[in-house]
Tab-separated table of N, CA and C in Angstrom:
chain	number	residue	atom	x	y	z
A	1	PRO	N	0.849	-1.271	0.047
A	1	PRO	CA	-0.053	0.061	0.019
A	1	PRO	C	0.884	1.240	0.051
A	2	GLU	N	1.892	1.291	0.782
A	2	GLU	CA	2.739	2.465	0.818
A	2	GLU	C	3.364	2.785	-0.593
A	3	PRO	N	4.026	1.928	-1.248
A	3	PRO	CA	4.634	2.104	-2.541
A	3	PRO	C	3.521	2.585	-3.543
A	4	THR	N	2.416	1.857	-3.472
A	4	THR	CA	1.261	2.174	-4.421
A	4	THR	C	0.893	3.630	-4.266
A	5	ALA	N	0.647	4.063	-2.971
A	5	ALA	CA	0.143	5.397	-2.704
A	5	ALA	C	1.248	6.430	-3.139
A	6	GLN	N	2.533	6.086	-3.007
A	6	GLN	CA	3.570	6.980	-3.478
A	6	GLN	C	3.618	7.103	-5.016
A	7	ALA	N	3.478	5.971	-5.626
A	7	ALA	CA	3.546	5.970	-7.017
A	7	ALA	C	2.281	6.655	-7.679
A	8	ARG	N	1.257	6.652	-7.026
A	8	ARG	CA	-0.029	7.299	-7.572
A	8	ARG	C	0.194	8.789	-7.608
A	9	PRO	N	0.626	9.440	-6.597
A	9	PRO	CA	0.643	10.885	-6.550
A	9	PRO	C	1.520	11.392	-7.765
A	10	PRO	N	2.750	10.874	-7.958
A	10	PRO	CA	3.604	11.245	-9.143
A	10	PRO	C	2.818	11.143	-10.405
A	11	ALA	N	2.254	10.014	-10.674
A	11	ALA	CA	1.564	9.765	-11.935
A	11	ALA	C	0.444	10.731	-12.144
A	12	SER	N	-0.281	11.091	-11.088
A	12	SER	CA	-1.400	12.112	-11.196
A	12	SER	C	-0.813	13.505	-11.423
A	13	SER	N	0.236	13.761	-10.775
A	13	SER	CA	0.938	15.125	-10.859
A	13	SER	C	1.432	15.330	-12.305
A	14	GLU	N	1.956	14.284	-12.886
A	14	GLU	CA	2.621	14.396	-14.286
A	14	GLU	C	1.511	14.837	-15.235
A	15	PRO	N	0.371	14.175	-15.438
A	15	PRO	CA	-0.614	14.508	-16.376
A	15	PRO	C	-1.423	15.713	-15.870
A	16	THR	N	-1.470	16.773	-16.534
A	16	THR	CA	-2.219	17.928	-16.053
A	16	THR	C	-3.658	17.802	-16.526
A	17	GLY	N	-3.925	17.197	-17.688
A	17	GLY	CA	-5.326	16.987	-18.199
A	17	GLY	C	-6.094	16.088	-17.383
A	18	SER	N	-7.341	16.438	-17.136
A	18	SER	CA	-8.139	15.523	-16.223
A	18	SER	C	-8.425	14.254	-16.952
A	19	THR	N	-8.596	14.315	-18.353
A	19	THR	CA	-8.929	13.037	-19.079
A	19	THR	C	-7.647	12.122	-18.978
A	20	GLU	N	-6.515	12.794	-19.260
A	20	GLU	CA	-5.256	12.057	-19.186
A	20	GLU	C	-4.953	11.523	-17.836
A	21	SER	N	-5.264	12.294	-16.775
A	21	SER	CA	-4.988	11.862	-15.389
A	21	SER	C	-6.025	10.756	-15.124
A	22	ALA	N	-7.157	10.810	-15.509
A	22	ALA	CA	-8.062	9.675	-15.225
A	22	ALA	C	-7.625	8.384	-15.921
A	23	LYS	N	-7.236	8.536	-17.105
A	23	LYS	CA	-6.705	7.245	-17.765
A	23	LYS	C	-5.504	6.528	-17.027
A	24	PRO	N	-4.486	7.354	-16.849
A	24	PRO	CA	-3.273	6.773	-16.186
A	24	PRO	C	-3.673	6.127	-14.819
A	25	THR	N	-4.576	6.869	-14.135
A	25	THR	CA	-4.971	6.390	-12.784
A	25	THR	C	-5.710	5.075	-12.899
A	26	THR	N	-6.537	4.934	-13.891
A	26	THR	CA	-7.322	3.583	-14.101
A	26	THR	C	-6.340	2.530	-14.439
A	27	SER	N	-5.442	2.832	-15.244
A	27	SER	CA	-4.399	1.744	-15.677
A	27	SER	C	-3.703	1.224	-14.430
A	28	PRO	N	-2.972	2.064	-13.753
A	28	PRO	CA	-2.182	1.639	-12.518
A	28	PRO	C	-3.012	1.027	-11.489
A	29	GLU	N	-4.283	1.453	-11.414
A	29	GLU	CA	-5.108	0.953	-10.310
A	29	GLU	C	-5.377	-0.558	-10.340
A	30	PRO	N	-5.832	-1.081	-11.468
A	30	PRO	CA	-6.116	-2.498	-11.659
A	30	PRO	C	-4.793	-3.312	-11.511
A	31	ALA	N	-3.751	-2.726	-12.179
A	31	ALA	CA	-2.392	-3.446	-12.073
A	31	ALA	C	-1.848	-3.543	-10.671
A	32	LYS	N	-2.047	-2.334	-9.934
A	32	LYS	CA	-1.483	-2.332	-8.579
A	32	LYS	C	-2.247	-3.298	-7.614
A	33	PRO	N	-3.564	-3.240	-7.574
A	33	PRO	CA	-4.326	-4.141	-6.700
A	33	PRO	C	-3.863	-5.572	-6.921
A	34	VAL	N	-3.726	-5.925	-8.205
A	34	VAL	CA	-3.299	-7.326	-8.454
A	34	VAL	C	-1.890	-7.581	-7.896
A	35	GLU	N	-1.024	-6.659	-8.033
A	35	GLU	CA	0.358	-6.808	-7.473
A	35	GLU	C	0.310	-6.759	-5.886
A	36	SER	N	-0.511	-5.881	-5.359
A	36	SER	CA	-0.496	-5.742	-3.976
A	36	SER	C	-0.852	-7.114	-3.301
A	37	PRO	N	-2.001	-7.637	-3.678
A	37	PRO	CA	-2.376	-8.981	-3.046
A	37	PRO	C	-1.297	-10.007	-3.171
A	38	GLU	N	-0.745	-10.036	-4.373
A	38	GLU	CA	0.326	-11.025	-4.532
A	38	GLU	C	1.512	-10.868	-3.605
A	39	SER	N	1.983	-9.608	-3.506
A	39	SER	CA	3.099	-9.268	-2.666
A	39	SER	C	2.823	-9.651	-1.151
A	40	PRO	N	1.720	-9.228	-0.624
A	40	PRO	CA	1.282	-9.625	0.784
A	40	PRO	C	1.298	-11.131	0.975
A	41	GLU	N	0.589	-11.803	0.006
A	41	GLU	CA	0.527	-13.322	0.046
A	41	GLU	C	1.916	-13.845	0.083
A	42	SER	N	2.761	-13.550	-0.841
A	42	SER	CA	4.066	-13.958	-0.891
A	42	SER	C	4.845	-13.864	0.407
A	43	ALA	N	4.718	-12.622	0.947
A	43	ALA	CA	5.432	-12.246	2.166
A	43	ALA	C	4.916	-13.110	3.276
A	44	GLU	N	3.582	-13.160	3.376
A	44	GLU	CA	2.853	-13.983	4.418
A	44	GLU	C	3.310	-15.402	4.393
A	45	SER	N	3.226	-15.952	3.185
A	45	SER	CA	3.527	-17.383	2.963
A	45	SER	C	4.977	-17.666	3.493
A	46	SER	N	5.882	-16.757	3.073
A	46	SER	CA	7.258	-16.947	3.387
A	46	SER	C	7.466	-16.816	4.905
A	47	GLU	N	6.802	-15.903	5.537
A	47	GLU	CA	7.021	-15.750	6.999
A	47	GLU	C	6.598	-17.009	7.671
A	48	PRO	N	5.364	-17.493	7.534
A	48	PRO	CA	4.916	-18.729	8.256
A	48	PRO	C	5.883	-19.925	7.841
A	49	GLY	N	6.224	-20.045	6.584
A	49	GLY	CA	7.135	-21.081	6.214
A	49	GLY	C	8.448	-21.176	6.861
A	50	GLU	N	8.948	-19.919	6.934
A	50	GLU	CA	10.329	-19.854	7.570
A	50	GLU	C	10.120	-20.145	9.156
A	51	GLY	N	9.158	-19.611	9.720
A	51	GLY	CA	8.990	-19.782	11.175
A	51	GLY	C	8.763	-21.338	11.485
A	52	THR	N	7.894	-21.941	10.670
A	52	THR	CA	7.653	-23.314	10.789
A	52	THR	C	8.925	-24.169	10.795
A	53	SER	N	9.739	-23.832	9.768
A	53	SER	CA	10.914	-24.700	9.526
A	53	SER	C	11.788	-24.417	10.748
């Protein structure tokens, strides 16, 4: 969530047009949510696995 929030502000700041800003925001949004869940899952899976071993 932290990296995603930081990456979003810059992308929004770059495009001054509202239409352009809305498009870039929609693109990163779907891609980010997908990566976000994957990252937490991987980290969580790794933590329990390491602790159990």
